[in-house]
Coordinates of C-alpha atoms and ligand atoms in Angstrom, one line a residue:
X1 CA -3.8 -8.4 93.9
X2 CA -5.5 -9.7 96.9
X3 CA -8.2 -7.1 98.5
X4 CA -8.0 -6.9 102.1
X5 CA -7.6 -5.0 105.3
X6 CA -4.5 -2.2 104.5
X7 CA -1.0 -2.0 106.5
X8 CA -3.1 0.6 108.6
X9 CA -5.8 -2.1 109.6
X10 CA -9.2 0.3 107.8
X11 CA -11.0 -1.8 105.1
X12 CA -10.8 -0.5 101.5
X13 CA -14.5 -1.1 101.2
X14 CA -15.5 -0.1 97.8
X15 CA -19.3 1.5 98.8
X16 CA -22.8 0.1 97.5
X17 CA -23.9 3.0 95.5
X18 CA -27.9 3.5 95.5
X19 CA -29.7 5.4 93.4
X20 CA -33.1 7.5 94.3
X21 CA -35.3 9.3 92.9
X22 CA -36.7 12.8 94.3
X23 CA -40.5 13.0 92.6
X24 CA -43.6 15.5 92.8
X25 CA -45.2 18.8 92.0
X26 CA -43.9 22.0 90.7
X27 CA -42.8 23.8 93.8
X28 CA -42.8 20.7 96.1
X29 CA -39.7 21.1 97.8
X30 CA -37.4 18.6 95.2
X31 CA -34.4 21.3 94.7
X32 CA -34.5 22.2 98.6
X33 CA -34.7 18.6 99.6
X34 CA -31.8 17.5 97.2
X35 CA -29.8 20.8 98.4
X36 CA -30.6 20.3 102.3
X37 CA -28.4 16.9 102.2
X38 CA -26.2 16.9 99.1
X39 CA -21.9 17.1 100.2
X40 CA -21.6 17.6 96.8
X41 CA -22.8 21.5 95.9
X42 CA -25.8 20.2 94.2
X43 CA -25.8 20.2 90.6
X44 CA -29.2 22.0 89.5
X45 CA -30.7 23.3 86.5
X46 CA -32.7 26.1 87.3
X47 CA -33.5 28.7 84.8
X48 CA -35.8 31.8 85.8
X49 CA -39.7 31.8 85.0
X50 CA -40.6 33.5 82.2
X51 CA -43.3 35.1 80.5
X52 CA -43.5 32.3 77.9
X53 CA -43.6 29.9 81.0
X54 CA -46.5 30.9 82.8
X55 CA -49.2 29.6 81.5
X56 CA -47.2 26.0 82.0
X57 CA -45.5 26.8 85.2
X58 CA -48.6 26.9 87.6
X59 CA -47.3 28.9 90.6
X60 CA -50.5 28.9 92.5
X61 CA -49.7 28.2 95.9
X62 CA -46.1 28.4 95.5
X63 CA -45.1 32.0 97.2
X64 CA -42.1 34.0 96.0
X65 CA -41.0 31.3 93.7
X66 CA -39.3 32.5 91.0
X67 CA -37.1 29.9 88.7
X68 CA -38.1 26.6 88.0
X69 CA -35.7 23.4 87.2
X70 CA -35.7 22.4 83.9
X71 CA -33.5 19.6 83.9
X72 CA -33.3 18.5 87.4
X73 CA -31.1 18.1 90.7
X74 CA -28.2 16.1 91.6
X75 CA -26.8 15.4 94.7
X76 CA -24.8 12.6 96.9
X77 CA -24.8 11.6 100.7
X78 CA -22.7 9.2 102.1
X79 CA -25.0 7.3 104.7
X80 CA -22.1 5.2 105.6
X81 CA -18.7 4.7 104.6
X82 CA -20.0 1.9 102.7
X83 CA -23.6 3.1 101.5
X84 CA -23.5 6.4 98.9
X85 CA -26.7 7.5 97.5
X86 CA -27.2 9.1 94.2
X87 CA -30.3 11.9 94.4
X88 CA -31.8 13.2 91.0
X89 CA -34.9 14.8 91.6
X90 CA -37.2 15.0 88.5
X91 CA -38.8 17.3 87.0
X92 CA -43.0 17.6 88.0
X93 CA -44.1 19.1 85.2
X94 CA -45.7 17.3 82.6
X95 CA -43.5 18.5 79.7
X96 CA -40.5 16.8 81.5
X97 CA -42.2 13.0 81.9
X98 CA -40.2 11.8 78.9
X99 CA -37.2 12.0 81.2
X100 CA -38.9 9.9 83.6
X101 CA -38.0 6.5 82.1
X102 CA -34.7 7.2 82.0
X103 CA -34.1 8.2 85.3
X104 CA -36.0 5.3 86.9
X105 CA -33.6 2.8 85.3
X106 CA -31.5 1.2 88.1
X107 CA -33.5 2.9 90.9
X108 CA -33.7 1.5 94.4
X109 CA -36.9 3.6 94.6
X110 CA -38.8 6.9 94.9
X111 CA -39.4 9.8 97.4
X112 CA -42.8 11.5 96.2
X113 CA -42.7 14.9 97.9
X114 CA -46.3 16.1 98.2
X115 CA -47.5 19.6 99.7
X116 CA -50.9 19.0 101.3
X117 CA -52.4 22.6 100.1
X118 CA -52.2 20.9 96.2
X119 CA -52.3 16.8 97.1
X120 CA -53.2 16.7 93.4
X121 CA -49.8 17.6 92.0
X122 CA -48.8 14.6 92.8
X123 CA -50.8 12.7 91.3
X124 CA -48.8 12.1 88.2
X125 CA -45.9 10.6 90.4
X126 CA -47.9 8.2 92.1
X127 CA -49.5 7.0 89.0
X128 CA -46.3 6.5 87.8
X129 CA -44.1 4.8 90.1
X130 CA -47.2 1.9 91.3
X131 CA -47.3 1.3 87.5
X132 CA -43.5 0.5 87.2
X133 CA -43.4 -1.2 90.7
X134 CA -40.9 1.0 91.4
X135 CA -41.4 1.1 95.6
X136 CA -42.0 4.6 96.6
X137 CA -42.7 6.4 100.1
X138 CA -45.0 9.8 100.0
X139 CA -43.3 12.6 102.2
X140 CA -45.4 15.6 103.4
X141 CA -43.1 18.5 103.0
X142 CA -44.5 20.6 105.8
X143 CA -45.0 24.4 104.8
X144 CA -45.6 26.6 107.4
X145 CA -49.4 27.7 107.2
X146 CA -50.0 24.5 105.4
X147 CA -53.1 22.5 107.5
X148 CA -51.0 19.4 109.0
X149 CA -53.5 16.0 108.0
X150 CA -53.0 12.8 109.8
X151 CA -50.9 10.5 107.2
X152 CA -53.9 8.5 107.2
X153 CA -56.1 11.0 105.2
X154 CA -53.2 11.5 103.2
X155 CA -52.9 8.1 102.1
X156 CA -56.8 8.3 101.6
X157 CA -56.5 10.7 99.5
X158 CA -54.1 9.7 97.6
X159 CA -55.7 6.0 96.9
X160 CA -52.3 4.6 98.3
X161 CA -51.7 1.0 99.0
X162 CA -51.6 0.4 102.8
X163 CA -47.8 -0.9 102.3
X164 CA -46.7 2.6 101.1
X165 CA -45.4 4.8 104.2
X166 CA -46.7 8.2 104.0
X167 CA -44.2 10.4 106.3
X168 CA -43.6 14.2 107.5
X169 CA -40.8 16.0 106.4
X170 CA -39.2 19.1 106.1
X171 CA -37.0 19.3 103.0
X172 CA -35.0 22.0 104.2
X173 CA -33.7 20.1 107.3
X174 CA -30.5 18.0 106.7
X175 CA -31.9 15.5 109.2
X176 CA -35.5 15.2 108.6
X177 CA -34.7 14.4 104.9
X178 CA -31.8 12.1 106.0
X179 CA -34.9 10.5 107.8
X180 CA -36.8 10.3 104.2
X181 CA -33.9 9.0 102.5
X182 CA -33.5 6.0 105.7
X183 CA -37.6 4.8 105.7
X184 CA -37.3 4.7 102.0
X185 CA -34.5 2.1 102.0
X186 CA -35.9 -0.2 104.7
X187 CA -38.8 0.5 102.9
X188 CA -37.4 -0.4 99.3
X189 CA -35.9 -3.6 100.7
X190 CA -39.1 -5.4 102.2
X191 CA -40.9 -4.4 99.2
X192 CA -38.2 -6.6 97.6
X193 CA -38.1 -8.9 100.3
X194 CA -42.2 -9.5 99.7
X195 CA -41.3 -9.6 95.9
X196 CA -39.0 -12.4 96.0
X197 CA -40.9 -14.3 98.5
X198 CA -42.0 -17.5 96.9
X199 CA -45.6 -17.5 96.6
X200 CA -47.1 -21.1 98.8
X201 CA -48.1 -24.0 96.6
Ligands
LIG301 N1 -41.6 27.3 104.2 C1 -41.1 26.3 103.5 N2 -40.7 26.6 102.2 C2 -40.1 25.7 101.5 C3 -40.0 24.3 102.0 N3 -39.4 23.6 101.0 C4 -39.3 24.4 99.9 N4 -39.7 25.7 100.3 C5 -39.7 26.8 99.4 O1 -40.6 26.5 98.4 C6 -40.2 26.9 97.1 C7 -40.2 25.8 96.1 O2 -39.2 24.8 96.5 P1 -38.3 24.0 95.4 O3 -37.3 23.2 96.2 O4 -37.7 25.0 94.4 O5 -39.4 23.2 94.7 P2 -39.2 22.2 93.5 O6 -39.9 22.8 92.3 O7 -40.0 20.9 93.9 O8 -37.8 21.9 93.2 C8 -38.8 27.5 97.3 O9 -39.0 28.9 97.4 C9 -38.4 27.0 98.7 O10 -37.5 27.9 99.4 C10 -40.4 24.0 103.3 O11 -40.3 22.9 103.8 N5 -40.9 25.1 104.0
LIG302 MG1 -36.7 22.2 91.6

């Protein structure tokens, strides 16, 4: 069978599906983000805190929080009729890294959600995704009452390479994370680009 236009003239386009990974702290904004812009009902695996957890799940800073993902999210958006991402944000706490590796096989690349009242928690991420050279953009989920920084004092603090964006976000707004998800791709495919640039010589 030869693929082409249909009787009715639209293109059976059989979409470029991307894959993307949601990083950061405990409490970062992952589940909202992935929630905010999933069609699908988000798949999540939440499970309340509990006494046991406490001492693990650091909720310092983190108001009225009150389950934590163990597993982690799922979600899909269909940028264009062509372009479908895959979300699956990851777990921050330590005791979930081992999941890490998996998930970052066949990644375009990474959002690193960082709250700038604990810059630290994200630490982990960072670390992990420059090892891999897995491209990555930083994006300030802003909390209300949290002091807005320049992304410049971000990225200092973070140690970031200057090709890494650093942008502002709120992870419960459908378009500011669409807006994540969009720098992150253009980002992910100069980083590429640079990659398969022959070096001079
Ligand atoms: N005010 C405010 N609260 C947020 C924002 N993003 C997440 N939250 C809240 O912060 C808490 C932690 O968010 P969650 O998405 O569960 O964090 P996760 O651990 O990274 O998945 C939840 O109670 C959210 O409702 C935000 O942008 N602004
Ligand atoms: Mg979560």
């Amino acid at each position: 069978m030869v693929l082409g236009r249909s009787e009715h003239g639209d293109s059976p386009v059989e979409p470029v599906t991307l894959k993307i990974l949601v990083a950061g702290g405990f409490g970062v904004g992952k589940t909202t983000l992935v929630g905010a812009i999933s069609e699908i009902r988000p798949l999540r695996t939440e499970e309340q805190l509990t006494e046991a957890g406490r001492p693990v799940d650091d909720t310092t800073g983190v108001e009225a929080k009150r389950t934590t993902t163990v597993a982690m999210d799922f979600g899909r958006i269909t940028l264009r009729e062509d372009l479908v991402l895959y979300l699956f944000g990851t777990p921050g706490q330590e005791r979930f890294w081992f999941m890490w590796d998996e998930l970052s096989e066949g990644a375009l690349g990474a959002v690193v959600l960082a709250d700038t009242r604990r810059l630290e928690d994200c630490f982990a991420a960072v670390d992990y995704f420059e090892r891999r050279s897995i491209p990555f953009l930083v994006a300030v989920n802003c909390f209300e009452g949290a002091a807005r920084y320049p992304s410049e004092s971000v990225r200092q603090a973070l140690d970031l390479d200057p090709g890494v964006p650093v942008v502002l976000c709120d992870a419960r707004d459908r378009e500011s994370a669409k807006g994540v998800l969009i720098d992150l791709i253009q980002h992910a495919m100069r980083y590429s680009a640079a990659r398969r640039r022959p070096v001079a010589g």
